[in-house]
CSV table of C-alpha atoms in Angstrom, one decimal:
chain,number,residue,atom,x,y,z
A,1,GLU,CA,19.6,-4.6,-4.4
A,2,GLY,CA,19.0,-6.8,-7.4
A,3,ALA,CA,17.2,-9.5,-5.6
A,4,LEU,CA,14.9,-7.0,-3.8
A,5,ALA,CA,14.1,-5.3,-7.1
A,6,ARG,CA,13.1,-8.7,-8.6
A,7,VAL,CA,10.7,-9.2,-5.7
A,8,PHE,CA,9.1,-5.8,-6.4
A,9,ASP,CA,9.0,-6.5,-10.2
A,10,ALA,CA,7.4,-9.9,-9.7
A,11,CYS,CA,4.6,-8.4,-7.6
A,12,ALA,CA,4.1,-5.6,-10.2
A,13,ASP,CA,3.8,-8.2,-12.9
A,14,ASP,CA,1.2,-10.3,-11.0
A,15,PRO,CA,-2.2,-8.7,-11.4
A,16,ALA,CA,-3.5,-10.0,-8.0
A,17,CYS,CA,-0.4,-8.8,-6.1
A,18,ASN,CA,-0.3,-5.5,-7.8
A,19,ALA,CA,-4.0,-4.9,-7.1
A,20,ALA,CA,-3.5,-5.9,-3.4
A,21,TYR,CA,-0.3,-3.9,-2.6
A,22,GLY,CA,0.0,-1.4,-5.4
A,23,ASP,CA,3.6,0.0,-5.9
A,24,LEU,CA,5.4,-2.4,-3.6
A,25,ASP,CA,8.7,-0.5,-4.0
A,26,ALA,CA,7.0,2.7,-2.7
A,27,LEU,CA,5.2,0.8,0.0
A,28,PHE,CA,8.5,-0.5,1.3
A,29,SER,CA,10.1,2.9,1.3
A,30,GLU,CA,7.0,4.4,3.1
A,31,THR,CA,7.0,1.6,5.7
A,32,TYR,CA,10.8,1.9,6.2
A,33,LEU,CA,10.5,5.6,7.0
A,34,ARG,CA,7.5,5.1,9.3
A,35,VAL,CA,9.1,2.5,11.5
A,36,LYS,CA,12.4,4.4,11.4
A,37,ALA,CA,10.6,7.5,12.9
A,38,ARG,CA,8.5,5.5,15.2
A,39,PRO,CA,9.3,1.8,16.0
A,40,ILE,CA,6.4,-0.5,16.6
A,41,PHE,CA,5.9,-3.0,19.4
A,42,GLY,CA,8.6,-1.3,21.5
A,43,GLY,CA,11.5,-1.9,19.1
A,44,PHE,CA,10.7,-3.1,15.6
A,45,ASP,CA,12.4,-0.4,13.5
A,46,HIS,CA,13.8,0.1,10.0
A,47,ASN,CA,16.8,-2.2,10.8
A,48,THR,CA,14.5,-5.0,11.8
A,49,LEU,CA,12.4,-4.5,8.7
A,50,VAL,CA,15.2,-4.8,6.3
A,51,ARG,CA,17.0,-7.7,8.1
A,52,SER,CA,13.6,-9.5,8.3
A,53,LEU,CA,13.1,-9.1,4.5
A,54,TYR,CA,16.7,-10.4,4.0
A,55,TYR,CA,15.8,-13.7,5.7
A,56,LEU,CA,12.4,-14.0,4.0
A,57,MET,CA,14.1,-13.6,0.7
A,58,GLN,CA,16.6,-16.2,1.6
A,59,GLY,CA,14.0,-18.9,2.4
A,60,SER,CA,11.6,-17.9,-0.5
A,61,ARG,CA,10.2,-20.8,-2.6
A,62,ALA,CA,7.9,-20.6,-5.6
A,63,ASP,CA,5.8,-23.6,-4.5
A,64,GLU,CA,4.5,-21.5,-1.6
A,65,PRO,CA,2.9,-18.0,-1.8
A,66,SER,CA,5.5,-15.4,-1.0
A,67,ILE,CA,4.7,-13.6,2.2
A,68,ILE,CA,7.1,-10.6,1.5
A,69,PRO,CA,4.5,-8.1,0.2
A,70,ALA,CA,2.0,-9.0,3.0
A,71,PHE,CA,4.8,-8.7,5.6
A,72,ILE,CA,5.7,-5.2,4.4
A,73,LEU,CA,2.0,-4.1,4.6
A,74,ALA,CA,1.7,-5.8,8.0
A,75,VAL,CA,4.6,-3.8,9.4
A,76,LYS,CA,3.1,-0.6,8.1
A,77,ASN,CA,-0.2,-1.5,9.8
A,78,ALA,CA,1.4,-3.0,12.8
A,79,ASP,CA,-0.5,-6.3,12.1
A,80,ARG,CA,0.8,-8.9,14.5
A,81,THR,CA,-0.9,-11.8,12.8
A,82,ILE,CA,1.0,-11.6,9.5
A,83,MET,CA,4.2,-10.6,11.2
A,84,GLU,CA,4.1,-13.6,13.5
A,85,ARG,CA,3.5,-15.8,10.5
A,86,ALA,CA,6.5,-14.3,8.8
A,87,TYR,CA,8.7,-14.8,11.8
A,88,ALA,CA,7.9,-18.5,11.9
A,89,LEU,CA,9.6,-18.6,8.5
A,90,ILE,CA,12.4,-16.3,9.5
A,91,ASP,CA,13.3,-18.5,12.5
A,92,GLY,CA,14.1,-21.3,10.2
A,93,GLU,CA,16.6,-19.2,8.2
A,94,ILE,CA,18.7,-17.8,11.1
A,95,PRO,CA,21.6,-20.2,11.9
A,96,PRO,CA,21.4,-21.4,15.5
A,97,SER,CA,24.0,-20.0,17.8
A,98,GLY,CA,27.3,-21.8,17.7
A,99,THR,CA,26.8,-23.4,14.2
A,100,ILE,CA,29.1,-20.9,12.4
A,101,SER,CA,32.8,-20.6,13.0
A,102,GLU,CA,33.5,-16.9,13.0
A,103,GLY,CA,37.2,-17.5,12.9
A,104,MET,CA,37.0,-19.7,9.8
A,105,GLN,CA,34.6,-17.2,8.2
A,106,THR,CA,36.9,-14.3,8.9
A,107,LEU,CA,39.9,-16.3,7.7
A,108,ILE,CA,38.3,-16.9,4.3
A,109,ASN,CA,36.8,-13.5,3.9
A,110,CYS,CA,40.0,-11.7,4.7
A,111,ALA,CA,42.0,-13.7,2.1
A,112,ASP,CA,39.3,-14.2,-0.5
A,113,GLU,CA,37.4,-10.9,-0.7
A,114,ALA,CA,38.9,-8.2,1.6
A,115,PRO,CA,41.9,-7.5,-0.7
A,116,PHE,CA,39.5,-6.0,-3.2
A,117,LEU,CA,37.4,-4.0,-0.8
A,118,SER,CA,39.0,-0.6,-0.1
A,119,GLU,CA,36.8,2.3,0.9
A,120,ALA,CA,37.0,3.5,-2.7
A,121,GLU,CA,35.9,0.1,-4.1
A,122,LEU,CA,33.0,-0.1,-1.7
A,123,ALA,CA,31.9,3.4,-2.8
A,124,LYS,CA,32.1,2.4,-6.4
A,125,PHE,CA,30.2,-0.9,-5.9
A,126,ASN,CA,27.5,0.8,-3.8
A,127,ASP,CA,26.9,3.8,-6.1
A,128,GLY,CA,23.2,4.0,-6.6
A,129,VAL,CA,22.2,1.3,-4.1
A,130,ARG,CA,19.0,2.3,-2.4
A,131,VAL,CA,19.3,4.2,0.9
A,132,GLU,CA,17.4,1.6,2.9
A,133,ILE,CA,20.0,-1.1,2.1
A,134,MET,CA,22.9,1.2,2.7
A,135,GLU,CA,21.7,2.5,6.0
A,136,VAL,CA,21.2,-1.0,7.4
A,137,PHE,CA,24.0,-3.1,5.8
A,138,SER,CA,26.9,-0.8,4.9
A,139,GLY,CA,28.3,-0.7,8.5
A,140,SER,CA,28.3,-4.5,8.9
A,141,VAL,CA,29.9,-5.0,5.4
A,142,ARG,CA,32.6,-2.5,6.3
A,143,ALA,CA,33.2,-4.2,9.7
A,144,GLN,CA,33.3,-7.7,8.3
A,145,PHE,CA,35.6,-7.0,5.3
A,146,LEU,CA,37.7,-4.0,6.3
A,147,GLU,CA,37.9,-3.5,10.0
A,148,GLN,CA,38.1,-7.2,11.0
A,149,CYS,CA,40.7,-7.8,8.4
A,150,GLN,CA,43.1,-5.0,9.2
A,151,ASN,CA,45.1,-7.1,11.7
A,152,TRP,CA,43.9,-10.5,10.8
A,153,PRO,CA,46.7,-12.8,9.6
A,154,ARG,CA,46.0,-14.2,6.1
A,155,VAL,CA,47.5,-16.2,3.4
A,156,GLU,CA,48.4,-14.1,0.3
A,157,LEU,CA,46.8,-15.7,-2.7
A,158,GLY,CA,48.2,-15.6,-6.2
A,159,SER,CA,46.7,-13.3,-8.8
A,160,GLU,CA,45.3,-16.2,-10.7
A,161,HIS,CA,43.0,-16.9,-7.7
A,162,TYR,CA,41.1,-13.6,-8.5
A,163,LYS,CA,40.4,-14.3,-12.1
A,164,GLY,CA,37.2,-15.8,-13.4
A,165,VAL,CA,37.3,-19.5,-14.0
A,166,VAL,CA,37.8,-20.3,-17.7
A,167,SER,CA,36.7,-23.8,-18.6
A,168,ASP,CA,35.0,-25.9,-21.2
A,169,ILE,CA,33.9,-28.5,-18.6
A,170,PRO,CA,30.1,-28.9,-18.7
A,171,THR,CA,28.7,-26.8,-15.9
A,172,LEU,CA,25.3,-26.3,-14.4
A,173,ILE,CA,24.4,-23.2,-12.3
A,174,LEU,CA,21.1,-23.1,-10.5
A,175,ASN,CA,20.1,-19.8,-8.9
A,176,GLY,CA,17.0,-18.4,-7.2
A,177,THR,CA,15.9,-15.0,-8.5
A,178,PHE,CA,15.1,-13.9,-5.0
A,179,ASP,CA,18.5,-15.1,-3.7
A,180,GLN,CA,20.0,-12.2,-1.6
A,181,VAL,CA,23.2,-14.0,-0.6
A,182,THR,CA,24.6,-15.3,-3.9
A,183,ALA,CA,22.6,-13.1,-6.2
A,184,LEU,CA,21.6,-13.9,-9.8
A,185,GLU,CA,24.1,-11.2,-11.0
A,186,ASN,CA,26.9,-13.2,-9.4
A,187,ALA,CA,25.8,-16.4,-11.2
A,188,GLN,CA,25.7,-14.5,-14.5
A,189,LEU,CA,29.2,-13.2,-13.8
A,190,ALA,CA,30.5,-16.7,-13.0
A,191,ALA,CA,28.9,-18.0,-16.2
A,192,ASP,CA,30.6,-15.4,-18.5
A,193,SER,CA,33.9,-17.3,-18.7
A,194,LEU,CA,32.5,-20.8,-19.0
A,195,THR,CA,32.0,-22.0,-22.5
A,196,ARG,CA,29.7,-25.0,-21.8
A,197,VAL,CA,27.5,-23.6,-19.1
A,198,THR,CA,23.8,-23.8,-18.5
A,199,LEU,CA,22.5,-21.1,-16.0
A,200,ILE,CA,18.9,-21.7,-14.8
A,201,PRO,CA,17.3,-19.0,-12.8
A,202,PHE,CA,14.4,-20.3,-10.6
A,203,PRO,CA,11.8,-17.5,-10.3
A,204,GLY,CA,10.7,-16.9,-6.7
A,205,TYR,CA,13.3,-19.1,-5.1
A,206,GLY,CA,15.8,-17.7,-2.6
A,207,HIS,CA,19.1,-19.2,-1.5
A,208,TRP,CA,18.1,-22.8,-1.8
A,209,PRO,CA,16.6,-23.4,-5.3
A,210,HIS,CA,17.2,-27.2,-5.1
A,211,GLY,CA,17.5,-27.9,-1.4
A,212,ARG,CA,13.9,-27.4,-0.2
A,213,GLY,CA,12.1,-30.2,-2.0
A,214,ASN,CA,11.9,-28.4,-5.4
A,215,PRO,CA,11.3,-31.4,-7.7
A,216,CYS,CA,12.1,-29.5,-10.9
A,217,ALA,CA,15.6,-28.4,-9.6
A,218,ILE,CA,16.3,-31.9,-8.2
A,219,ALA,CA,15.4,-33.5,-11.5
A,220,ILE,CA,17.6,-31.1,-13.5
A,221,TYR,CA,20.5,-31.6,-11.1
A,222,SER,CA,20.2,-35.4,-11.0
A,223,LEU,CA,20.0,-35.7,-14.8
A,224,PHE,CA,23.0,-33.4,-15.2
A,225,LEU,CA,25.1,-35.5,-12.8
A,226,THR,CA,24.0,-38.7,-14.7
A,227,ASP,CA,24.8,-37.2,-18.2
A,228,PRO,CA,26.5,-33.8,-18.1
A,229,ILE,CA,26.9,-33.8,-21.9
A,230,ARG,CA,23.2,-34.0,-22.7
A,231,PRO,CA,21.4,-30.7,-23.2
A,232,VAL,CA,19.7,-29.6,-20.1
A,233,ASP,CA,15.9,-29.7,-20.2
A,234,SER,CA,14.6,-26.9,-18.0
A,235,SER,CA,11.1,-26.8,-19.3
A,236,CYS,CA,9.7,-27.6,-15.8
A,237,VAL,CA,10.8,-24.2,-14.5
A,238,ALA,CA,8.0,-22.5,-16.3
A,239,THR,CA,5.4,-24.7,-14.5
A,240,THR,CA,5.9,-23.1,-11.0
A,241,PRO,CA,4.9,-19.4,-11.4
A,242,ILE,CA,5.5,-17.0,-8.5
A,243,THR,CA,2.5,-16.5,-6.3
A,244,PHE,CA,1.9,-14.1,-3.4
A,245,LEU,CA,0.0,-14.2,-0.2
A,246,LEU,CA,-2.9,-11.8,-0.5
A,247,PRO,CA,-4.7,-9.9,2.2
């Protein structure tokens, strides 16, 4: 929810993007309802739209124009050219079959997160989340963290495991503002109990702010490892403004 809102806000703040796509939030909702009522190309529906945006956000990088607004408009207009261009990016974000251990993932989720996620807690956390996200993802979240964990054997972790880490060790947190997996809100929450922390949001980046050839993030990361006591110079972040693919 937060990451998607930041995409829409970034487009609204960019004169060229705003002129090309107007109210991107409204365009998304209109497109969602259109393909929900009548899927295009024999099966591209509202679920496909939202899950596609999920992966486009994951792989977003500020040194390349974001294709997200163009993709939403392309879906509305059933424009194969832009959609195929987007799917070339999406293909690089979906893990190949067999590369994720579902058993290990379930083992960790059921011990680490599931104890907090009752139906009541989910309802509280999801209060106010936009309907498009809830319709597409609420079932899979419930299945992953509630249904799978009902009979899954798990280690019982002590209460200290669930408290925020309190530390005065120098800490660097890099986070993409479009990151839909470990969202910026989570980074801010992690930073709250760290007294010597530097949190650097990278505008326009998704889940890999320093892993996709971002020279600014790599320089900050390297200098921090070399001298973690030295104040972090993040001035290079401002030199890579978010841009958008225009029609």
